[in-house]
XYZ file of C-alpha atoms in Angstrom:
657
model
C 40.180 28.664 10.322
C 36.674 29.899 10.701
C 34.381 29.527 7.809
C 31.537 31.932 8.241
C 30.110 32.420 4.723
C 26.923 30.730 3.637
C 27.440 27.548 1.730
C 25.274 26.213 -1.269
C 25.638 23.101 -3.256
C 26.215 25.139 -6.587
C 29.331 26.647 -5.026
C 30.834 22.874 -4.438
C 29.547 22.037 -7.893
C 31.686 24.820 -9.258
C 34.729 23.569 -7.386
C 34.289 20.322 -8.722
C 33.786 21.421 -12.550
C 37.052 23.380 -12.057
C 38.680 20.062 -10.377
C 37.937 18.041 -13.201
C 39.033 20.281 -15.964
C 42.163 20.876 -14.258
C 43.849 17.860 -15.028
C 43.276 18.456 -18.896
C 43.923 22.142 -18.728
C 47.463 21.549 -16.802
C 48.453 19.255 -19.659
C 47.702 21.616 -22.357
C 49.353 24.550 -20.261
C 52.287 22.571 -19.796
C 52.788 21.869 -23.282
C 52.294 25.437 -24.479
C 54.364 26.916 -21.623
C 57.525 24.812 -21.751
C 58.840 25.920 -25.166
C 58.196 29.664 -24.422
C 59.927 29.236 -20.970
C 62.906 27.653 -22.597
C 63.159 30.545 -25.257
C 62.741 32.970 -22.312
C 65.493 31.415 -20.405
C 67.995 31.220 -23.463
C 67.546 35.061 -23.706
C 68.546 35.686 -20.326
C 71.479 33.316 -20.509
C 72.863 35.233 -23.395
C 72.150 38.961 -21.629
C 73.883 37.738 -18.206
C 76.505 35.554 -20.129
C 75.704 32.706 -17.970
C 76.702 29.358 -19.639
C 75.931 26.781 -16.938
C 72.379 25.665 -18.082
C 72.580 22.758 -15.277
C 72.493 25.524 -12.559
C 69.829 27.214 -13.960
C 67.547 24.205 -14.444
C 68.476 23.166 -10.566
C 67.323 26.815 -9.517
C 64.038 26.544 -11.371
C 63.345 23.038 -9.876
C 63.940 24.362 -6.493
C 61.483 27.172 -6.814
C 58.894 25.021 -8.412
C 59.236 22.325 -5.651
C 58.906 25.361 -3.030
C 55.657 26.372 -4.694
C 54.351 22.854 -4.965
C 55.155 22.198 -1.191
C 53.302 25.407 -0.166
C 50.420 24.386 -2.268
C 50.508 20.881 -0.752
C 50.730 22.147 2.671
C 47.921 24.511 2.378
C 45.808 21.566 0.758
C 46.806 19.311 3.784
C 45.738 22.041 6.177
C 42.367 22.460 4.531
C 41.597 18.971 4.429
C 42.499 18.387 8.270
C 40.252 21.531 9.228
C 37.404 20.064 7.060
C 37.679 16.364 8.269
C 37.783 17.632 11.904
C 34.576 19.850 11.346
C 32.959 16.901 9.546
C 33.459 14.670 12.675
C 32.623 17.211 15.210
C 29.660 19.063 13.653
C 26.024 18.131 13.903
C 24.323 20.587 11.773
C 23.883 20.029 8.055
C 25.215 23.495 7.110
C 28.548 22.921 9.030
C 28.996 19.618 7.345
C 28.401 21.106 4.013
C 31.125 23.869 4.967
C 33.290 20.943 5.481
C 32.877 19.775 1.916
C 33.819 23.320 0.540
C 36.935 22.891 2.404
C 37.558 19.335 0.835
C 36.748 20.810 -2.545
C 39.268 23.725 -2.235
C 41.935 21.159 -0.709
C 40.979 18.718 -3.795
C 41.535 21.620 -6.032
C 45.241 21.933 -4.827
C 45.697 18.385 -5.410
C 45.051 16.843 -1.943
C 44.157 13.278 -2.856
C 42.175 12.417 0.449
C 40.114 15.532 -0.239
C 39.495 14.195 -3.726
C 38.491 10.843 -2.334
C 35.965 12.553 0.006
C 34.690 14.706 -2.833
C 34.221 11.609 -5.213
C 32.412 9.554 -2.176
C 30.019 12.612 -2.057
C 29.299 12.689 -5.656
C 28.656 8.892 -5.725
C 26.352 8.638 -2.651
C 24.592 11.949 -3.005
C 25.812 13.773 -0.028
C 23.959 17.024 0.294
C 22.061 16.421 -3.023
C 25.245 16.719 -4.908
C 24.915 13.128 -6.725
C 26.752 13.090 -10.006
C 28.073 9.623 -10.673
C 29.744 10.772 -14.006
C 31.752 13.307 -12.275
C 32.525 10.652 -9.307
C 33.796 8.237 -11.867
C 36.051 10.684 -13.550
C 37.590 11.487 -9.957
C 37.878 8.055 -8.938
C 39.666 6.883 -12.348
C 42.033 9.660 -11.684
C 42.642 8.578 -8.014
C 42.850 5.028 -9.094
C 46.012 6.093 -11.316
C 47.487 7.660 -8.570
C 47.282 4.480 -6.268
C 44.092 5.200 -4.326
C 42.627 1.980 -2.974
C 39.479 3.637 -2.076
C 39.119 4.545 -5.936
C 39.875 0.901 -6.869
C 37.051 -0.372 -4.525
C 34.474 2.266 -6.002
C 35.303 1.264 -9.521
C 34.889 -2.237 -8.658
C 31.716 -1.575 -7.037
C 30.425 0.404 -10.007
C 31.425 -2.273 -12.663
C 29.827 -5.051 -10.558
C 26.402 -3.325 -10.969
C 26.936 -1.491 -14.269
C 26.167 1.966 -12.668
C 27.555 4.611 -14.872
C 30.035 2.128 -16.269
C 29.862 -1.155 -18.343
C 28.702 -3.987 -16.441
C 31.820 -6.158 -16.209
C 32.343 -8.697 -13.241
C 35.661 -9.726 -14.301
C 36.943 -6.022 -14.265
C 35.190 -5.464 -10.973
C 37.216 -8.637 -9.528
C 40.644 -7.065 -10.782
C 39.396 -3.588 -9.036
C 38.529 -5.335 -5.926
C 42.042 -7.274 -5.892
C 43.960 -4.256 -6.298
C 42.033 -2.478 -3.740
C 42.563 -5.197 -1.275
C 46.270 -5.156 -2.086
C 46.473 -1.628 -1.503
C 44.711 -1.925 1.986
C 40.940 -1.450 1.602
C 39.106 -3.179 4.155
C 36.040 -2.935 1.998
C 37.694 -4.671 -0.988
C 38.813 -7.466 1.503
C 35.346 -7.947 2.782
C 33.838 -8.096 -0.755
C 36.320 -10.689 -1.872
C 35.872 -12.747 1.286
C 31.913 -12.777 0.692
C 32.650 -13.648 -3.112
C 34.954 -16.536 -2.368
C 32.384 -17.760 0.522
C 29.418 -17.611 -1.883
C 31.123 -18.587 -5.126
C 30.211 -15.179 -6.947
C 32.075 -15.058 -10.204
C 35.016 -17.084 -8.582
C 35.509 -20.575 -7.557
C 33.929 -21.078 -4.096
C 37.057 -21.366 -1.645
C 36.383 -21.457 2.120
C 40.006 -20.870 2.720
C 40.677 -17.857 0.631
C 37.500 -16.443 2.143
C 38.711 -17.215 5.580
C 41.942 -15.450 4.858
C 40.093 -12.123 3.863
C 37.672 -12.003 6.277
C 40.245 -12.580 9.113
C 42.295 -9.402 8.054
C 39.269 -7.338 8.128
C 38.000 -8.948 11.558
C 41.452 -8.411 13.030
C 41.081 -4.761 12.052
C 37.667 -4.464 13.563
C 38.602 -6.407 16.691
C 41.534 -4.003 17.316
C 39.046 -1.237 17.238
C 36.578 -2.923 19.537
C 39.344 -3.486 22.085
C 39.663 0.160 22.464
C 35.932 0.786 22.779
C 32.861 -1.235 22.495
C 31.815 0.161 19.101
C 28.327 1.493 18.019
C 25.729 -1.067 16.973
C 23.720 0.385 13.737
C 19.925 -0.147 13.282
C 19.580 -2.084 10.139
C 15.827 -1.200 8.818
C 14.222 -3.753 6.592
C 12.053 -1.738 3.785
C 10.177 -4.721 3.066
C 8.674 -4.902 6.478
C 6.936 -1.420 6.416
C 7.051 -0.167 3.194
C 3.743 1.821 3.896
C 4.873 3.413 7.044
C 8.595 3.516 7.440
C 8.308 6.292 10.342
C 6.902 3.718 12.587
C 9.736 1.288 12.386
C 10.755 0.065 15.483
C 14.436 0.133 14.810
C 14.391 3.986 14.506
C 12.953 6.197 17.263
C 10.081 8.660 16.029
C 10.756 11.987 16.950
C 7.411 12.371 18.687
C 8.047 9.496 20.738
C 11.417 10.800 21.651
C 9.854 13.936 22.855
C 7.440 11.904 24.969
C 10.256 9.935 26.397
C 12.010 13.296 27.314
C 8.824 14.251 28.931
C 8.626 11.311 31.066
C 12.167 11.454 31.925
C 11.757 15.052 33.018
C 8.818 13.927 35.217
C 10.956 11.539 37.149
C 10.539 7.893 35.183
C 14.029 6.444 36.153
C 13.662 3.497 33.663
C 13.091 6.253 30.861
C 16.162 8.274 32.107
C 18.466 5.269 31.877
C 17.193 4.329 28.465
C 17.665 7.900 27.200
C 21.144 7.741 28.691
C 22.001 4.519 27.038
C 20.609 5.868 23.754
C 22.630 9.051 23.713
C 25.840 7.194 25.043
C 26.253 5.059 22.049
C 24.036 6.827 19.394
C 21.123 4.256 19.103
C 17.858 4.281 17.398
C 18.735 7.152 14.960
C 19.833 9.486 17.776
C 23.220 11.402 17.671
C 25.749 10.081 20.282
C 25.778 13.006 23.001
C 27.789 12.349 26.068
C 26.619 15.465 27.771
C 22.826 14.325 27.403
C 23.835 10.791 28.417
C 25.441 11.762 31.568
C 22.617 14.487 32.465
C 20.032 11.544 32.457
C 22.303 8.722 34.312
C 22.999 11.497 36.866
C 19.238 12.086 37.296
C 18.426 8.433 37.339
C 21.497 7.726 39.937
C 20.049 10.148 42.419
C 16.908 8.571 42.415
C 18.944 5.079 43.253
C 19.290 3.417 40.001
C 22.221 0.849 40.114
C 22.289 0.627 36.425
C 22.588 4.383 36.056
C 25.810 4.507 38.721
C 27.282 1.562 36.524
C 27.118 3.638 33.456
C 28.295 6.740 35.007
C 31.280 4.595 36.124
C 31.712 3.415 32.577
C 31.779 6.896 31.136
C 34.720 7.907 33.656
C 36.518 4.756 32.834
C 36.637 5.235 29.021
C 36.802 8.754 29.276
C 34.755 11.593 26.729
C 34.256 15.064 26.508
C 31.430 15.198 29.327
C 33.104 12.900 31.488
C 37.092 12.998 31.359
C 38.741 9.688 32.154
C 39.017 9.245 35.856
C 39.776 5.855 37.392
C 38.958 7.012 41.086
C 35.368 8.403 39.898
C 34.731 5.180 37.956
C 35.776 3.157 40.996
C 33.434 4.868 43.253
C 30.461 4.804 40.831
C 31.077 0.976 39.858
C 31.342 0.203 43.845
C 27.916 2.020 44.295
C 26.470 -0.325 41.798
C 27.994 -3.488 42.953
C 27.020 -2.870 46.379
C 23.352 -3.268 44.997
C 24.375 -6.476 43.240
C 24.435 -4.703 39.675
C 26.130 -6.860 36.938
C 27.594 -3.780 35.131
C 29.034 -2.520 38.324
C 30.596 -6.028 39.112
C 31.938 -6.259 35.566
C 33.412 -2.546 36.036
C 35.164 -3.406 39.090
C 36.469 -6.413 37.502
C 38.046 -4.425 34.652
C 39.569 -2.023 37.127
C 41.515 -4.761 38.826
C 42.368 -6.782 35.522
C 43.904 -3.554 34.075
C 45.271 -2.216 37.136
C 43.403 1.130 36.701
C 43.285 3.285 39.762
C 44.140 -0.039 41.876
C 47.035 -2.453 41.765
C 46.618 -5.297 39.200
C 44.707 -8.178 41.066
C 43.784 -11.251 38.507
C 42.260 -12.920 41.540
C 39.786 -10.050 42.526
C 39.123 -9.425 38.769
C 38.208 -13.256 38.291
C 35.933 -12.875 41.595
C 33.896 -9.925 40.036
C 33.815 -11.432 36.514
C 32.266 -14.514 37.791
C 29.610 -12.764 39.651
C 28.602 -10.570 36.761
C 28.635 -13.728 34.692
C 26.353 -15.423 36.820
C 24.032 -12.549 36.246
C 24.075 -13.104 32.520
C 26.130 -10.090 31.732
C 27.945 -10.850 28.256
C 30.877 -8.527 28.855
C 31.799 -10.269 31.910
C 31.208 -13.747 30.265
C 33.844 -12.594 27.577
C 36.242 -11.293 30.083
C 36.201 -14.758 31.911
C 36.593 -16.695 28.493
C 39.510 -14.372 27.660
C 41.381 -14.857 30.855
C 41.156 -18.893 30.268
C 41.885 -18.169 26.544
C 45.339 -16.112 27.403
C 46.016 -17.858 30.771
C 45.736 -14.231 32.623
C 45.829 -15.109 36.321
C 44.570 -18.640 35.682
C 45.661 -21.800 34.062
C 44.968 -21.722 30.195
C 41.760 -23.807 29.778
C 40.492 -23.802 25.988
C 37.151 -25.632 26.953
C 36.190 -23.084 29.617
C 37.363 -20.338 27.106
C 35.057 -21.634 24.543
C 32.262 -22.088 27.259
C 32.431 -18.489 28.213
C 33.155 -17.060 24.576
C 29.963 -19.094 23.263
C 27.834 -17.867 26.108
C 28.648 -13.911 25.531
C 28.314 -14.439 21.593
C 24.373 -15.597 22.124
C 23.999 -12.187 23.297
C 26.127 -10.700 20.412
C 29.060 -9.786 22.337
C 31.414 -9.077 19.225
C 34.914 -9.736 20.711
C 33.439 -13.153 21.979
C 32.470 -13.848 18.404
C 36.158 -12.954 17.249
C 37.633 -15.288 19.445
C 35.123 -18.088 18.779
C 36.118 -17.502 15.001
C 39.878 -17.553 16.110
C 39.591 -20.824 17.802
C 37.489 -22.441 14.886
C 39.790 -20.979 12.570
C 43.017 -22.462 14.309
C 41.307 -25.576 15.906
C 42.108 -24.407 19.360
C 40.021 -26.217 21.832
C 37.322 -27.249 19.179
C 37.606 -29.132 15.848
C 38.703 -26.800 13.155
C 35.889 -25.582 10.968
C 36.559 -23.144 7.954
C 32.901 -22.629 7.324
C 32.358 -21.828 11.053
C 35.102 -19.575 11.469
C 34.098 -17.677 8.273
C 30.609 -17.082 9.343
C 31.918 -15.850 12.617
C 34.474 -13.554 11.226
C 31.775 -12.136 8.765
C 29.450 -11.209 11.819
C 32.537 -9.220 13.087
C 33.345 -7.715 9.961
C 29.726 -6.342 9.750
C 30.325 -4.159 12.709
C 32.638 -2.023 10.735
C 32.231 1.910 10.444
C 30.855 1.477 6.889
C 27.842 -0.125 8.534
C 26.830 3.610 9.208
C 25.612 3.796 5.807
C 22.401 1.821 6.810
C 21.233 4.923 8.447
C 22.021 7.354 5.791
C 20.474 4.977 3.263
C 17.391 4.710 5.212
C 16.805 8.413 5.774
C 17.616 9.157 2.193
C 14.880 6.564 1.317
C 12.618 8.057 3.771
C 13.303 11.762 2.463
C 12.596 10.460 -0.984
C 16.168 10.510 -2.498
C 15.826 7.116 -4.129
C 19.088 6.960 -5.921
C 21.138 8.062 -2.953
C 19.535 5.297 -0.869
C 20.056 2.623 -3.407
C 23.746 3.411 -4.068
C 24.637 3.158 -0.581
C 22.447 -0.164 -0.008
C 24.012 -1.593 -2.962
C 27.478 -1.125 -1.708
C 26.639 -2.668 1.436
C 24.932 -5.682 -0.486
C 28.126 -6.092 -2.347
C 29.988 -6.576 1.067
C 27.423 -9.522 2.061
C 24.830 -7.564 4.130
C 21.645 -9.568 3.852
C 19.530 -6.763 4.979
C 21.063 -4.303 2.152
C 20.507 -7.101 -0.506
C 17.076 -7.435 0.373
C 16.610 -3.345 0.616
C 18.618 -2.916 -2.687
C 16.186 -5.366 -4.353
C 13.227 -3.793 -3.080
C 14.189 -0.474 -4.366
C 15.011 -1.777 -7.800
C 11.785 -3.619 -7.961
C 9.893 -0.330 -7.441
C 11.429 1.013 -10.486
C 11.815 4.404 -8.924
C 15.628 4.473 -9.254
C 17.227 6.571 -12.266
C 20.862 5.308 -11.913
C 20.234 1.965 -13.706
C 18.189 1.278 -16.991
C 14.743 -0.120 -16.325
C 15.498 -3.170 -18.570
C 18.355 -3.903 -15.820
C 16.304 -3.494 -12.741
C 14.453 -6.867 -12.571
C 17.541 -8.986 -13.411
C 19.593 -7.046 -10.920
C 16.750 -7.233 -8.226
C 16.505 -11.112 -9.010
C 20.084 -11.600 -8.499
C 20.084 -9.694 -5.060
C 16.797 -11.464 -3.699
C 18.791 -14.889 -4.546
C 21.774 -13.799 -2.618
C 19.687 -12.856 0.482
C 17.721 -15.901 0.043
C 20.871 -17.930 0.199
C 21.673 -16.305 3.567
C 18.187 -17.325 5.037
C 15.895 -14.621 4.125
C 12.471 -16.355 3.884
C 10.808 -13.292 2.224
C 13.545 -13.107 -0.551
C 12.828 -16.803 -1.290
C 9.248 -16.268 -2.035
C 10.283 -13.241 -4.024
C 12.505 -15.543 -6.111
C 9.624 -17.989 -6.531
C 7.399 -15.030 -7.669
C 9.878 -13.798 -10.309
C 10.095 -17.367 -11.967
C 6.312 -17.509 -11.712
C 5.558 -14.173 -13.537
C 8.573 -14.028 -15.470
C 10.093 -11.023 -14.030
C 13.939 -10.590 -15.036
C 13.865 -14.191 -16.458
C 11.571 -16.642 -18.300
C 8.693 -17.973 -16.864
C 9.410 -21.240 -15.201
C 6.485 -22.801 -12.948
C 8.929 -25.654 -11.797
C 11.585 -23.455 -10.511
C 8.929 -21.080 -8.748
C 7.310 -24.227 -7.157
C 10.814 -25.371 -5.914
C 11.502 -22.100 -4.290
C 8.280 -21.941 -2.712
C 8.859 -25.524 -1.402
C 12.057 -24.235 0.235
C 10.388 -21.149 1.848
C 7.423 -23.399 3.282
C 9.368 -26.416 4.575
C 12.579 -24.453 5.831
C 10.967 -21.165 6.748
C 7.476 -21.872 7.556
C 6.368 -19.059 5.184
C 2.639 -18.719 5.027
C 2.816 -16.770 1.822
C 4.957 -19.762 0.281
C 2.452 -22.303 1.449
C -0.389 -20.551 -0.166
C 1.220 -20.144 -3.409
C 2.179 -23.756 -3.485
C -1.477 -24.477 -2.753
C -2.490 -22.462 -5.515
C -0.052 -24.201 -7.834
C -1.144 -27.930 -6.722
C -4.737 -26.997 -7.284
C -4.115 -26.037 -10.831
C -1.204 -28.247 -11.785
C 1.275 -25.412 -12.391
C 4.677 -26.899 -12.842
C 3.881 -29.633 -10.444
C 1.305 -32.760 -10.311
C -2.187 -31.698 -9.800
C -3.258 -32.638 -6.142
C -6.368 -31.165 -4.520
C -5.788 -32.965 -1.413
C -2.430 -31.402 -0.964
C -3.487 -28.147 -1.963
C -6.300 -28.194 0.932
C -3.642 -29.248 3.308
C -1.193 -26.391 2.167
C -4.230 -23.726 2.585
C -5.027 -24.885 6.098
C -1.503 -24.954 6.948
C -0.876 -21.292 5.735
C -4.058 -20.215 7.671
C -2.543 -21.843 10.902
C 0.823 -20.582 10.204
C -0.454 -16.791 9.914
C -3.626 -15.045 11.244
C -3.249 -12.645 8.013
C -3.737 -15.521 5.883
C -7.266 -16.515 7.193
C -9.366 -14.419 4.874
C -7.502 -15.351 1.598
C -7.421 -19.143 2.623
C -11.122 -18.915 3.404
C -11.960 -17.574 -0.083
C -9.485 -19.701 -1.858
C -10.891 -23.045 -0.092
C -14.604 -21.906 -0.926
C -13.629 -21.403 -4.633
C -11.648 -24.823 -4.523
C -14.579 -26.787 -3.071
C -17.051 -24.895 -5.373
C -15.049 -25.742 -8.541
C -14.449 -29.457 -7.241
C -18.202 -29.805 -6.674
C -18.915 -28.425 -10.189
C -16.626 -30.889 -11.639
C -18.072 -33.866 -9.916
C -21.436 -32.771 -11.382
C -20.454 -31.698 -14.723
C -17.587 -34.043 -15.775
C -17.563 -37.185 -13.683
C -20.977 -38.503 -14.121
C -23.029 -40.296 -16.664
C -23.362 -37.075 -18.514
C -19.739 -36.527 -19.077
C -19.628 -36.650 -22.807
C -22.670 -34.073 -23.115
C -20.664 -31.506 -21.066
C -17.429 -32.155 -22.911
C -17.990 -29.113 -24.819
C -17.568 -26.763 -21.666
C -13.992 -25.482 -21.581
C -13.868 -22.757 -18.962
C -10.548 -21.384 -20.033
C -11.746 -20.791 -23.499
C -15.268 -19.448 -22.668
C -14.775 -17.290 -19.746
C -11.212 -16.462 -20.141
C -7.907 -17.547 -18.352
C -8.874 -15.857 -14.902
C -12.127 -17.684 -14.602
C -11.318 -18.679 -11.070
C -11.422 -14.961 -10.024
C -14.622 -14.665 -11.753
C -15.998 -17.438 -9.866
C -14.542 -16.058 -6.328
C -16.261 -12.728 -7.007
C -19.549 -14.691 -7.793
C -19.141 -16.354 -4.367
C -18.713 -12.952 -2.760
C -21.641 -11.575 -4.289
C -23.628 -14.366 -3.136
C -22.560 -14.225 0.364
C -23.224 -10.338 0.480
C -26.726 -10.926 -0.954
C -27.407 -13.698 1.559
C -26.284 -11.375 4.601
C -28.083 -8.572 3.341
C -31.368 -10.791 3.375
C -30.816 -12.146 6.795
C -30.626 -8.639 8.230
C -33.804 -7.641 6.688
């Protein structure tokens, strides 16, 4: 099917409005038409003298089923074409055309197409965000048994977006979603039971949920390595997101292309790798990857040779699967002592691809590559000892190699470590450790791709679309998404939540991120309690969170804030000496703290001197009337700092004269 017409968002919206009204109109039409059809049929029966009503009903049902089947088949065909177009297309126009096909298929009753349209309305794909319409579609789909719709309704209930804020209802939706097969619901429930969110904390239940998702991910990873997704922290560079190192700026990419064309072998290999797996915001492009690898291989790059071998071993559109070609390039790389090439030869002998299965040869090559620190080879060695493939089972050696590979983030090594801790195989059983490891594997799922779409939506100014995507990932337990969602809510730029709900929801998300070890989030919780954002002012609680951030994470900001509280006795006993020490520690921890600490210490010393002169000498009673808070105001300390700065500027100017 060729789609050549120009597509607009309004056209899709027309399909959607028709689709949403279809259910109600069908019910009304059926109620009206049924009596008329009955009378018409009775009239025909009298004319033709047919007395067998059962025969007529059977004929009617048959034709209805045939019509329904024809419409269903057409809807299925449209959905398949649209889905293929969405997966293969790169331009926004082609993707939009895919959604027109989804809308037409949904109009014909295709449930999968309805799910696609509901997701587009929820997440704001191509500027189509309409949460009310999305909820209507999800509610219809949920009645039809869609587990994706159950998960979406649970998510919306948990945040109170377009629906009533109801954690109990959210839990019910997630439970039904997980029972129906939703991996997202399984992951959300795993995180909830791990953290005790609206349920009793239960490690074993969390383990059960996370294991199901991890098994699903591991099965995908065994077929391909998977694509790691960059998780940009909005809190790190809010003023200049385009310079974030996680995403390759377009100008820098063009510069790298220029260097690659000029013969820079290292850049050629790097660009090949980026295009091979689709990193740093670049599209996965096998043709470009092969192009750069071939250029680098001709220049003698062993890494490029090994990656070409990898491409032919796995097979793709640019390099069709060919064991002989893979063996050739792996051998060329291995002859130069390249770890990736050695690992590739090991894989060929281990699986018997193009060569007879030979575990001895595989073990030899894996060991050589592992000694050079290649994590995939370390994993393969671990797997051989874990499964007893060509060697005696040895769980201690398996654990050793899995652990080494896991330190470099090898996902399957992390999965098998989780399996060992979950079952107590070769190690002491630890539910908590197993869950944490399974969680790491689960976070490699395809849903993590939303990190990129959410980031680009935020960068383009579509805050609501960005927030809804980050919020879903936050619900699944991603710490970066929790921080990003809280950051967006705190800015009060989003429109999908009431302003009165933003600070409380942001505080909740900062708290979840802090529990997962985010120091910035821990300081934020202290700030919220200090200023009373989304909660009551509570200096004691603020000081507690600042202390945790200072002691556990060595946060300079937390040290500075805590020093200020000790200086003024806010929520904790006043202690000038401890305040000085914390100010000094903040300056030592971060260079950015030097100037604020300098002024804070100058103010502290000045005020301390004034107190010594005014309050603690023989004229104490005479000066008792002096109450700085009442005479100058609650921000007298800022006034003093400004006065000191003015004096310093005056002295420096006079010195230059």
